[in-house]
XYZ file of C-alpha atoms in Angstrom:
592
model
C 163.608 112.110 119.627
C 167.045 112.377 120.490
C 169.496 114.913 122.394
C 172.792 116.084 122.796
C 173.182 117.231 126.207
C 171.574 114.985 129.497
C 169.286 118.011 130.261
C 167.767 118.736 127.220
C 166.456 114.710 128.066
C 165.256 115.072 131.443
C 163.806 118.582 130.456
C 161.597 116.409 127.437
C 160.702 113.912 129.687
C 159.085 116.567 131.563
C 156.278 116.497 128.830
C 156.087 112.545 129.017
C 154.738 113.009 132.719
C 151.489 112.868 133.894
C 151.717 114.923 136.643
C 151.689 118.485 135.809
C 150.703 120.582 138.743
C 151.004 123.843 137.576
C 147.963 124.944 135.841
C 146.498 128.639 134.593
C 144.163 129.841 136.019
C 142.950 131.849 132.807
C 142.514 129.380 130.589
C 143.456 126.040 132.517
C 146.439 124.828 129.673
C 148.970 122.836 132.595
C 152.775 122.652 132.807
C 155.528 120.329 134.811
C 157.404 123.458 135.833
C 156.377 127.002 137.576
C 158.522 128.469 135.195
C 156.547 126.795 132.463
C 153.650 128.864 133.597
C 154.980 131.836 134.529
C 156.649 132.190 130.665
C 153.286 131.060 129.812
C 151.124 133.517 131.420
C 152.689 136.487 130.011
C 150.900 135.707 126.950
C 147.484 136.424 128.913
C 149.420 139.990 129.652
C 148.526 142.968 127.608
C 151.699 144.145 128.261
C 153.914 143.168 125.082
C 157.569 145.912 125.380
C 159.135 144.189 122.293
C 157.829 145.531 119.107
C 159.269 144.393 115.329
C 160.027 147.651 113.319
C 159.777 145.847 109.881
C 155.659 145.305 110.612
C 154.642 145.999 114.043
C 153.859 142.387 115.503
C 154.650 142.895 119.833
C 155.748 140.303 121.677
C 155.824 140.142 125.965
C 159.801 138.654 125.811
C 162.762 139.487 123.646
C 163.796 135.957 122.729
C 160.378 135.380 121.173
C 161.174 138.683 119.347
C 164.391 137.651 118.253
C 162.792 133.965 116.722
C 160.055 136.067 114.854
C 163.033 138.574 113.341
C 164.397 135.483 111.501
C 161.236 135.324 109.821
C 162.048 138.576 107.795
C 165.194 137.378 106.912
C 165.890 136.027 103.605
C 168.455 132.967 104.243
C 166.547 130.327 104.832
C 169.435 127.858 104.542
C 167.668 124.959 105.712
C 165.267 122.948 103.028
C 163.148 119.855 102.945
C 163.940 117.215 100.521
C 160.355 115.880 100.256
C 158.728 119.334 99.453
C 161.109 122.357 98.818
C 159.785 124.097 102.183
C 162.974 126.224 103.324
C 163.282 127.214 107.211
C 165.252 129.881 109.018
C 166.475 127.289 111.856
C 167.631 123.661 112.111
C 164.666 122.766 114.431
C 161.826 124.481 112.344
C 162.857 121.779 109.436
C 162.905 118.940 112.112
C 159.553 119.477 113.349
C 158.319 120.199 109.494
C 159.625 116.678 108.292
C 157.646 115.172 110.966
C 154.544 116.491 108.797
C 155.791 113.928 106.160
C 156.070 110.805 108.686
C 153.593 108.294 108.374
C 153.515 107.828 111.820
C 150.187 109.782 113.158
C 149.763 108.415 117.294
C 148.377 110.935 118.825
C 144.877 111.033 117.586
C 141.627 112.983 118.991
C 138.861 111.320 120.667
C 136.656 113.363 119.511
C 136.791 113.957 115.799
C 139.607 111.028 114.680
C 141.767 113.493 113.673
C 145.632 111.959 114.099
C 148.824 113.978 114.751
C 152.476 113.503 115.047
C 153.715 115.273 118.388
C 151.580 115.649 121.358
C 151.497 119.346 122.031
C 149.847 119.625 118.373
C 146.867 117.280 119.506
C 146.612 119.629 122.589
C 146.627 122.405 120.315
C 143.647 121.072 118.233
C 141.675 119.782 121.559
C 141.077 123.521 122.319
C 139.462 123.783 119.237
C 136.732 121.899 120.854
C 136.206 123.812 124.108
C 133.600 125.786 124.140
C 135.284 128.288 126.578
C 137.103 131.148 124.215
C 137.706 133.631 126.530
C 140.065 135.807 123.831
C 137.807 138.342 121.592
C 138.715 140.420 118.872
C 137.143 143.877 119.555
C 136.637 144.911 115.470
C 134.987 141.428 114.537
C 133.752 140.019 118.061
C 135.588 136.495 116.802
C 136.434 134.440 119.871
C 139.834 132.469 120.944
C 141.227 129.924 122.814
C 144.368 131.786 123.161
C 145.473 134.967 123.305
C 148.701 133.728 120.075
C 145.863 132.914 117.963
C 143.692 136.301 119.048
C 146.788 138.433 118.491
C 147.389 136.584 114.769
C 143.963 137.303 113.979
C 143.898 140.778 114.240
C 146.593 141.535 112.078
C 144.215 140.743 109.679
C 142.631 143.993 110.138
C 145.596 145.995 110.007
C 145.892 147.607 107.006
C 149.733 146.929 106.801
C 150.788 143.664 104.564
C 154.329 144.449 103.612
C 154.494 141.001 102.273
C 154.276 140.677 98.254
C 154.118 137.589 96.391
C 156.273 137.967 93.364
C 154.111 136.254 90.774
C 150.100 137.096 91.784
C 150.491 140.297 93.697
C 148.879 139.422 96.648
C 149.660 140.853 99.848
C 150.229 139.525 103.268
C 150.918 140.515 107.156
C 153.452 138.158 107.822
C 156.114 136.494 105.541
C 154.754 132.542 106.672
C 151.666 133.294 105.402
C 153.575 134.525 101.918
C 155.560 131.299 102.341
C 152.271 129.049 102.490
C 150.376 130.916 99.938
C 153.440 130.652 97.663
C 153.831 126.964 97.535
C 150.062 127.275 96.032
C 152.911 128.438 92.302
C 154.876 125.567 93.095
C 154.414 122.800 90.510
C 156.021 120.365 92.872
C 153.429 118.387 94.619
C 154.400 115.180 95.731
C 151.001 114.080 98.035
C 148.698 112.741 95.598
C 145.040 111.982 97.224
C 144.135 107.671 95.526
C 140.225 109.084 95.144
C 140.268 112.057 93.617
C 143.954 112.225 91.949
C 144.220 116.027 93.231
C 147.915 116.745 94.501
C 149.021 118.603 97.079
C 152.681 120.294 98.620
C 152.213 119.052 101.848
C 151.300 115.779 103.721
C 148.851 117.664 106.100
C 147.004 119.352 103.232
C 146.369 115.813 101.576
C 145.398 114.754 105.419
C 142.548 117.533 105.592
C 141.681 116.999 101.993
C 141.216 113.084 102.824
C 138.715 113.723 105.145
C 136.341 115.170 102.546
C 135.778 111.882 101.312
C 134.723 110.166 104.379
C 130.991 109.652 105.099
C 131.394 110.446 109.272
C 130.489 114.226 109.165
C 129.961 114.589 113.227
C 129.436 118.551 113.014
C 126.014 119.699 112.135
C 125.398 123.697 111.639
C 122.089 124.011 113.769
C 120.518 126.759 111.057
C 120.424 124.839 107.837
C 121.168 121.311 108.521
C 124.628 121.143 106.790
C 127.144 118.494 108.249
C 130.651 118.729 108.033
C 133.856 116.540 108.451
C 135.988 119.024 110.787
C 135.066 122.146 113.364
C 136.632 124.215 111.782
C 134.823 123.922 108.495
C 131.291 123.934 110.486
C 132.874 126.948 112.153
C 133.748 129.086 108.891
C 130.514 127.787 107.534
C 128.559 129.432 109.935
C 130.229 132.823 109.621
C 127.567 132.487 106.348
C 124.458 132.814 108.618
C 125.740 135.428 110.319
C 125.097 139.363 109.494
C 128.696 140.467 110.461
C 130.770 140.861 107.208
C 133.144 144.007 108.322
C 135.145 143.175 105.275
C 134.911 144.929 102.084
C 136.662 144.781 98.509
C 136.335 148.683 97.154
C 136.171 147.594 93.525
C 132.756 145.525 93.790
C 131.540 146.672 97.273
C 131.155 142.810 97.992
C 131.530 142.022 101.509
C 133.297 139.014 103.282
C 133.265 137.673 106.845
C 137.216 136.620 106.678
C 139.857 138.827 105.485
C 141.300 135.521 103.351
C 138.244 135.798 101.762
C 138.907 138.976 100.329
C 142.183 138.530 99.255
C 141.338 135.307 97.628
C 138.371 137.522 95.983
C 140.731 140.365 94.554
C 142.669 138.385 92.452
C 139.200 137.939 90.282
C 139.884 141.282 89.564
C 143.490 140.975 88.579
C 144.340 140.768 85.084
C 147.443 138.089 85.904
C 146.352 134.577 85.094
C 150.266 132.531 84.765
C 148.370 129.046 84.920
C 146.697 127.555 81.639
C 144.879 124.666 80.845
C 146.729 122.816 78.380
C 143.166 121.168 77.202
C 141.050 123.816 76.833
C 143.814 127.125 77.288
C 141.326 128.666 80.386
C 143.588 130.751 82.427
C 143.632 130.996 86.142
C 145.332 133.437 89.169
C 146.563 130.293 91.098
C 147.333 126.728 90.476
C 145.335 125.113 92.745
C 142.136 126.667 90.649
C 143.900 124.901 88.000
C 144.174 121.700 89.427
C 140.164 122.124 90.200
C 139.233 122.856 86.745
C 141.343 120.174 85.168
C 139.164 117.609 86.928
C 136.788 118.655 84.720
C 138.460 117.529 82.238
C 138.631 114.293 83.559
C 136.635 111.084 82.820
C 136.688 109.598 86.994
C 133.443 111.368 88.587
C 132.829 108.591 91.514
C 130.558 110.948 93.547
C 127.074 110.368 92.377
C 123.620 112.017 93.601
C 121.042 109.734 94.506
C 118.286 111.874 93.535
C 119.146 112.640 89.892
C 122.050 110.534 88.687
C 124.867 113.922 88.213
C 127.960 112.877 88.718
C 130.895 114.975 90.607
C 134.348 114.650 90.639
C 134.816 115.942 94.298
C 132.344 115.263 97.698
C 132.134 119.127 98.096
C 130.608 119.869 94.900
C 128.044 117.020 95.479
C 127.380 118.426 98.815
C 126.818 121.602 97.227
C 124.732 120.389 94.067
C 122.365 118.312 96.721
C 121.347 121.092 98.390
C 119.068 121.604 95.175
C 117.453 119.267 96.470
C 116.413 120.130 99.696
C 113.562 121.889 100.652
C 114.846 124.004 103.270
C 115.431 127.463 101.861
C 115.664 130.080 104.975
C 117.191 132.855 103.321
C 114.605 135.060 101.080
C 115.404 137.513 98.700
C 112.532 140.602 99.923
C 112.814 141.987 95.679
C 111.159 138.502 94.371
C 110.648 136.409 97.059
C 113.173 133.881 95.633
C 114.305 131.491 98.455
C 117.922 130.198 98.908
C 119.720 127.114 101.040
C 122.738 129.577 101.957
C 123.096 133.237 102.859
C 125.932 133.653 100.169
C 123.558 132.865 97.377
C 121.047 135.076 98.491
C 123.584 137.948 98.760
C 124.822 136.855 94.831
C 121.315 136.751 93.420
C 120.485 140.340 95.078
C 123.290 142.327 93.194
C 121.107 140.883 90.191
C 118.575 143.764 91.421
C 121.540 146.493 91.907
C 122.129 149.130 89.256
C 125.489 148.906 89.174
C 127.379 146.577 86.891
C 130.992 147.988 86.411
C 131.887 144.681 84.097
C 131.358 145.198 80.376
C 131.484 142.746 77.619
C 133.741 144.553 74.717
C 131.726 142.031 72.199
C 127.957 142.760 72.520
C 127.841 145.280 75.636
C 125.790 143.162 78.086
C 126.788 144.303 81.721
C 127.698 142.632 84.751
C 127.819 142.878 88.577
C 130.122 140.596 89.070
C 133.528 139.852 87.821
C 133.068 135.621 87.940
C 129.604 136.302 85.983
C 131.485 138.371 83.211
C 134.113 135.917 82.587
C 131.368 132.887 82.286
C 129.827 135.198 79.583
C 132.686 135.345 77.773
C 133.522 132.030 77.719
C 129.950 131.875 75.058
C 131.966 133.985 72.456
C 134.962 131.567 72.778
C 135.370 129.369 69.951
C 137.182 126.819 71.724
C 134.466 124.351 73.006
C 136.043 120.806 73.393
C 132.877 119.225 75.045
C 131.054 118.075 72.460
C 127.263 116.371 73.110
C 127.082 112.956 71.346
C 123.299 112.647 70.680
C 122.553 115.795 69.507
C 126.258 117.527 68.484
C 126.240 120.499 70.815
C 129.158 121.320 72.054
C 130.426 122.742 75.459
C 133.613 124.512 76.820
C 133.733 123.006 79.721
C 132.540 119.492 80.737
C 130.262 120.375 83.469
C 128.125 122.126 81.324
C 128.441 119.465 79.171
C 127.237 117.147 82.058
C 124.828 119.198 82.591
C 123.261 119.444 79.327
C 122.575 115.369 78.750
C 120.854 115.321 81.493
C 118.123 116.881 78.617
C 118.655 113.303 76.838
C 118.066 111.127 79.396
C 114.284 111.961 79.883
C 114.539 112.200 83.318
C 112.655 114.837 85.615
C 112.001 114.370 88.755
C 110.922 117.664 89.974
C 107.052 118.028 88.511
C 105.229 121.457 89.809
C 102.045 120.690 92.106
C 99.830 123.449 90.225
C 100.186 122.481 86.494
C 102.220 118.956 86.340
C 105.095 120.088 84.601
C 108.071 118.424 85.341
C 112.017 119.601 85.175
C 115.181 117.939 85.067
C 116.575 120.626 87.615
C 115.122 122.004 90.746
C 116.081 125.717 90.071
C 114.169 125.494 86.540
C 111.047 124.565 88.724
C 111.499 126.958 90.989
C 111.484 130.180 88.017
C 108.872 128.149 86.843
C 106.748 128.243 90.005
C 107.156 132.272 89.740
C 105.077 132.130 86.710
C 101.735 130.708 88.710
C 102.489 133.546 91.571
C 101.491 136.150 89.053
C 104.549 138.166 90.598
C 105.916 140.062 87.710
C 108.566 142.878 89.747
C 110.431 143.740 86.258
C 108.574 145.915 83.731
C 109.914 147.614 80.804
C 109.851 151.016 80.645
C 109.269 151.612 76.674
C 106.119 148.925 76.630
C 105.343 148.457 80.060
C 105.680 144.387 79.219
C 106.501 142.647 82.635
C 109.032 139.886 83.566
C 109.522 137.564 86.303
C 112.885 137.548 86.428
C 115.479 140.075 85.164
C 117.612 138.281 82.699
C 114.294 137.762 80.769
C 113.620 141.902 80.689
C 117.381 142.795 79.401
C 116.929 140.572 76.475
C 113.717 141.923 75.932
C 115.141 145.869 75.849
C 117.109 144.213 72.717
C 114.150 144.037 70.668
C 113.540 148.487 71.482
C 117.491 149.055 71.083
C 117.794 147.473 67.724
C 121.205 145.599 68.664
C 121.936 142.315 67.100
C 125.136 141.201 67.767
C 124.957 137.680 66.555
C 125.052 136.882 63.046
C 124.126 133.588 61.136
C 127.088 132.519 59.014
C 124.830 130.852 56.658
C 122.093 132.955 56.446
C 122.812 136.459 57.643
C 119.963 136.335 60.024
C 120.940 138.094 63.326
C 119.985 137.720 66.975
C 120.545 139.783 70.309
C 121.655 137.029 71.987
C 123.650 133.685 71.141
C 121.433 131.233 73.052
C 118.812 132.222 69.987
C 121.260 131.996 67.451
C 122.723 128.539 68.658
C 118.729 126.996 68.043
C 118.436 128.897 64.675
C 121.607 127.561 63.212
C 120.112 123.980 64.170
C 117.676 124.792 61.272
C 120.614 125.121 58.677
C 121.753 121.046 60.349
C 119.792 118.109 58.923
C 120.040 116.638 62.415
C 116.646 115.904 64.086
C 117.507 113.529 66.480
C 114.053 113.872 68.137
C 111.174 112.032 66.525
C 107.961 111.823 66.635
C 106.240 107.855 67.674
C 103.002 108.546 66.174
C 103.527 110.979 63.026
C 107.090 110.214 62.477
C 108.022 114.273 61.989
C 111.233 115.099 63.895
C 112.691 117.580 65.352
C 116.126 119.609 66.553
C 115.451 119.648 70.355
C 113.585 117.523 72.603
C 111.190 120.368 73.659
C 109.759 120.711 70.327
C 108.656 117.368 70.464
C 107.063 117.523 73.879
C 105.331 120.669 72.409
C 104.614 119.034 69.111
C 103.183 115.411 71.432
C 100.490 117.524 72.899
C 98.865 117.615 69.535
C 97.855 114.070 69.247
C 96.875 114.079 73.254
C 93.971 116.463 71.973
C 94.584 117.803 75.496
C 94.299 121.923 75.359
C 94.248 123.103 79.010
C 94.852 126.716 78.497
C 91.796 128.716 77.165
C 90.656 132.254 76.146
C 87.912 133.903 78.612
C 86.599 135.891 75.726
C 86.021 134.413 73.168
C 86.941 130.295 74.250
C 89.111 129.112 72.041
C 91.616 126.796 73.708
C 95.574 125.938 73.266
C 97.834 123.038 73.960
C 100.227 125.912 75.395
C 100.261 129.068 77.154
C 102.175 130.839 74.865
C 99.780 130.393 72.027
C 97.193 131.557 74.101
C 98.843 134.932 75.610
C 99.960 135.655 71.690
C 95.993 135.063 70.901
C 95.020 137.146 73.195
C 96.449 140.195 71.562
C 94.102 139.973 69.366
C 91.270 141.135 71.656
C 92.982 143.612 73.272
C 94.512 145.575 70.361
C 97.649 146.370 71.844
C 100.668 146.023 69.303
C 103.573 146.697 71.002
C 105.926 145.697 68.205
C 106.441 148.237 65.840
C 108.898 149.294 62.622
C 111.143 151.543 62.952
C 111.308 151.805 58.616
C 107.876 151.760 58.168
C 105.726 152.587 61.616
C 103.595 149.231 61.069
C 102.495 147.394 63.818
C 102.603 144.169 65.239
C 101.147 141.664 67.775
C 104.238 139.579 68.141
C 107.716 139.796 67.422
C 108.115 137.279 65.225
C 105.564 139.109 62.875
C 108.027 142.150 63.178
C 111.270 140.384 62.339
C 109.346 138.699 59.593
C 108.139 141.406 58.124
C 111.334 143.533 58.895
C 113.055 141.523 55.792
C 110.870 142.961 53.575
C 113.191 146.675 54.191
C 116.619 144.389 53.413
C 117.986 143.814 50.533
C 119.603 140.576 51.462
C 117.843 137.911 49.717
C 119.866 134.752 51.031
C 117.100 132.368 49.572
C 117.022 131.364 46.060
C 114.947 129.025 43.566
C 116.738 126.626 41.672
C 114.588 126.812 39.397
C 113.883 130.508 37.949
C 116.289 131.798 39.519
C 114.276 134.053 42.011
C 115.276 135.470 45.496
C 113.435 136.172 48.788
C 114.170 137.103 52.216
């Protein structure tokens, strides 16, 4: 560094020294100079005279009030030429281009983490003392200093004169706005050489970088998770924990960070200025962009071990292995489903809430949340650019796509202990494993029929309301819901990619051929304890079952008959239309 005046130099020297002899005794930071520390101790004193009357921050001497006034101010006439950050003061934008300097020597000995000017390493060494001394009385969150304690609980002030011109978004001080702004900026010069994701600033890329490294020192002691920095372990376990003061009023979810909530209200903003130029998805910011267009992408160099999906980030691999683990404290006291994080627990329960404000203007199926709704919607899109090449099935985005060949490759390495059924997925063994509990918490109300879980009970109310949203195209059939109508219009293809070793016959999914194999095992586990008769599956064995028992709880509403099954009803149900889509060639004759 260099300086214009002799004492500036001797005064930065200072900070070269090893001997500083002045120390705090409230939270030990040292200093060369008493009146190092007596500046410095002020900010241990609750007693803070200078207040800012554009949005209340207090500070314990004018000249620090007089810095933080500049950061209202709109001239910012000093600007970095590597990233379009603009600055108030000359010596802001100095120490900001030393972000962008290769040169990293001070480095922790503790975590590896590297930094450019001393009093930041000291900074980020606090992070790992234990002793916090500086809570926050609203949230009980704990400190180092009292800076970071007095930032912090301006996030519970309800005050964020701050408005970002182009999402909305709110904020208590203008460098936050200044930060989250640069997430619009399509300048982004740091581009990570694993991933290709860009980023605005050096430090950013720095932080992101460390995802990919396989040294995770930081281990949450509830759930086994490891992580790369403290301060992710530290955020993480905010999950476990049953504080979560903040609220959004809209959805009544609740948050343990007030970031989190801001970063959860734009899902229910109707502004969405960034679009996918592949598949025309629209997004509140531009890093979500950025996220999704990896989709998009062929490079996925983060592979699971256990079943062979492939992820284009280390984060969502972390995420997708904890499938895989057997360690499941959180449990949903409904249905007794079990789940690796406290988040997913508190998802799944607003399945079991009454209230679903979000409401599908194309076939009426409700929603409690807003992420869920917009998945749902992306089924009546007719852009789908993921296309599957065994079977022809196509995808909008290529996750799902991923997802489905799994299905192709044969693999399933997640077999239930009670019957021997095996999955490709762990989460399709688990709602499996609810069958052999005999827990059945959702009933209808009109038939009394039970479910195990509730998605399968709301498209069984269909078949009592009468709706049918989905149409065939080719045969006017209609369905109430487009996963049904998506395997009947495979009837209308000639493609059967799925055959049969033994018989030859083929079929349209791979299912139907496991179904179809049982025949020639001659194996028929599942039998009737009335009358013996036995079945290669269960279903054929519940719908025979009927038959002793009388009950038909299928009935038409033309004609009062009833029936057993549905399938009898819808069949018979054609006989009241006068579509008759199905002709002979030969007389000339229709049917239905």
């Amino acid at each position: 560094m260099t300086f214009t005046r002799i004492d500036c130099l001797k005064k930065h020297q200072f900070t070269h020294s090893e001997v500083r002899s002045f120390s705090c005794d409230q939270c030990g930071k040292t200093f060369t100079r008493i009146e190092y520390l007596k500046k410095h101790q002020l900010t241990h004193s609750e007693v803070r005279p200078f207040g800012c009357d554009q949005c209340g921050k207090t500070f314990t001497r004018m000249d620090y009030l007089r810095k933080h006034l500049l950061t209202h101010n709109e001239v910012r006439p000093f600007s970095c030429d590597q990233c379009v950050k603009t600055f108030t003061r000359m010596d802001y934008l100095k120490k900001h281009q030393l972000t962008h300097n290769e040169v990293r020597p001070f480095s922790c000995d503790q975590c590896g983490k590297t930094f450019t000017r001393m009093d930041y390493l000291k900074k980020h060494q606090l992070t790992h003392n234990k002793v916090r001394p500086f809570s926050c009385d609203q949230c009980e969150m704990t400190f180092t200093q009292v800076d970071q304690l007095n930032n912090h609980q301006l996030t519970h002030s309800e005050v964020k004169p701050f408005i970002c011109d182009r999402c909305e978004m709110t904020f208590t001080q203008v460098d936050q706005l200044n930060n989250h702004q640069l997430t619009h900026s399509e300048v982004k010069p740091f581009k990570c050489d694993r991933s290709e994701l860009t980023f605005t600033q050096v430090d950013q890329l720095n932080d992101h970088q460390v995802t990919h490294s396989e040294v995770k020192p930081f281990i949450c002691d509830q759930c086994g998770k490891t992580f790369t920095q403290i301060d992710c372990l530290k955020k993480h376990q905010l999950t476990h924990g049953e504080v979560r003061p903040f609220s959004y009023d809209q959805c009544g979810k609740t948050f343990t960070r007030v970031d989190q909530v801001n970063n959860h209200q734009l899902t229910h903003s109707e502004a969405k200025p960034f679009i996918c130029d592949r598949c025309e998805m629209t997004f509140t910011q531009v890093d979500q962009l950025n996220n999704h267009q990896l989709t998009h992408s062929e490079v996925e160099p983060f592979i699971c071990d256990r079943c062979e999906m492939t992820f284009t980030q280390v984060d969502q691999l972390n995420y997708h292995q904890l499938t895989h683990s057997e360690v499941k404290p959180f449990i949903c006291d409904q249905c007794e489903m079990a789940f690796t994080q406290v988040d997913q627990l508190n998802d799944h329960q607003l399945t079991h809430s009454e209230v679903k404000p979000f409401i599908c203007d194309q076939c009426g199926k409700t929603f409690p949340r807003i992420d869920c709704f917009k998945k749902h919607q992306l089924t009546h899109s007719e852009v789908k650019p993921f296309s599957c090449d065994q079977c022809g099935k196509s995808f909008t985005s290529k996750s799902n796509l991923t997802a489905h060949q799994v299905i192709h490759s044969g693999v399933k390495p997640f077999s239930c202990g009670q019957c021997g059924k095996s999955f490709t997925y762990k989460s399709n063994l688990t709602t499996h494993q609810v069958i052999h509990s005999g827990v059945k918490p959702f009933s209808c109300y009109q038939c009394g029929k039970t479910f195990t879980v509730k998605s399968k009970l709301t498209n069984h109310q269909f078949i009592h309301t009468g709706v049918k949203p989905f149409s065939c195209d080719q045969c006017g059939k209609t369905f109430t819901v487009k996963s049904t109508l998506a395997k009947h219009q495979l009837i209308h293809n000639e493609v059967k990619p799925f055959n049969c070793d033994q018989c030859g016959k083929s079929f349209t999914y791979k299912c139907n051929l496991t179904a179809h194999q049982v025949i020639h095992s001659g194996v028929k586990p599942f039998s009737c304890n009335q009358c013996g008769k036995t079945f290669t599956v269960k279903g054929k064995l519940t719908n025979h079952q009927f038959i002793h028992t009388g009950v038909k709880p299928f009935s038409c509403d033309q004609c009062g008959k009833t029936f057993t099954r549905l399938r009898q009803l819808k069949d018979h149900q054609h006989t009241h239309s006068e579509v008759k889509p199905f002709k002979c060639d030969q007389c000339g004759k229709t049917y239905t």
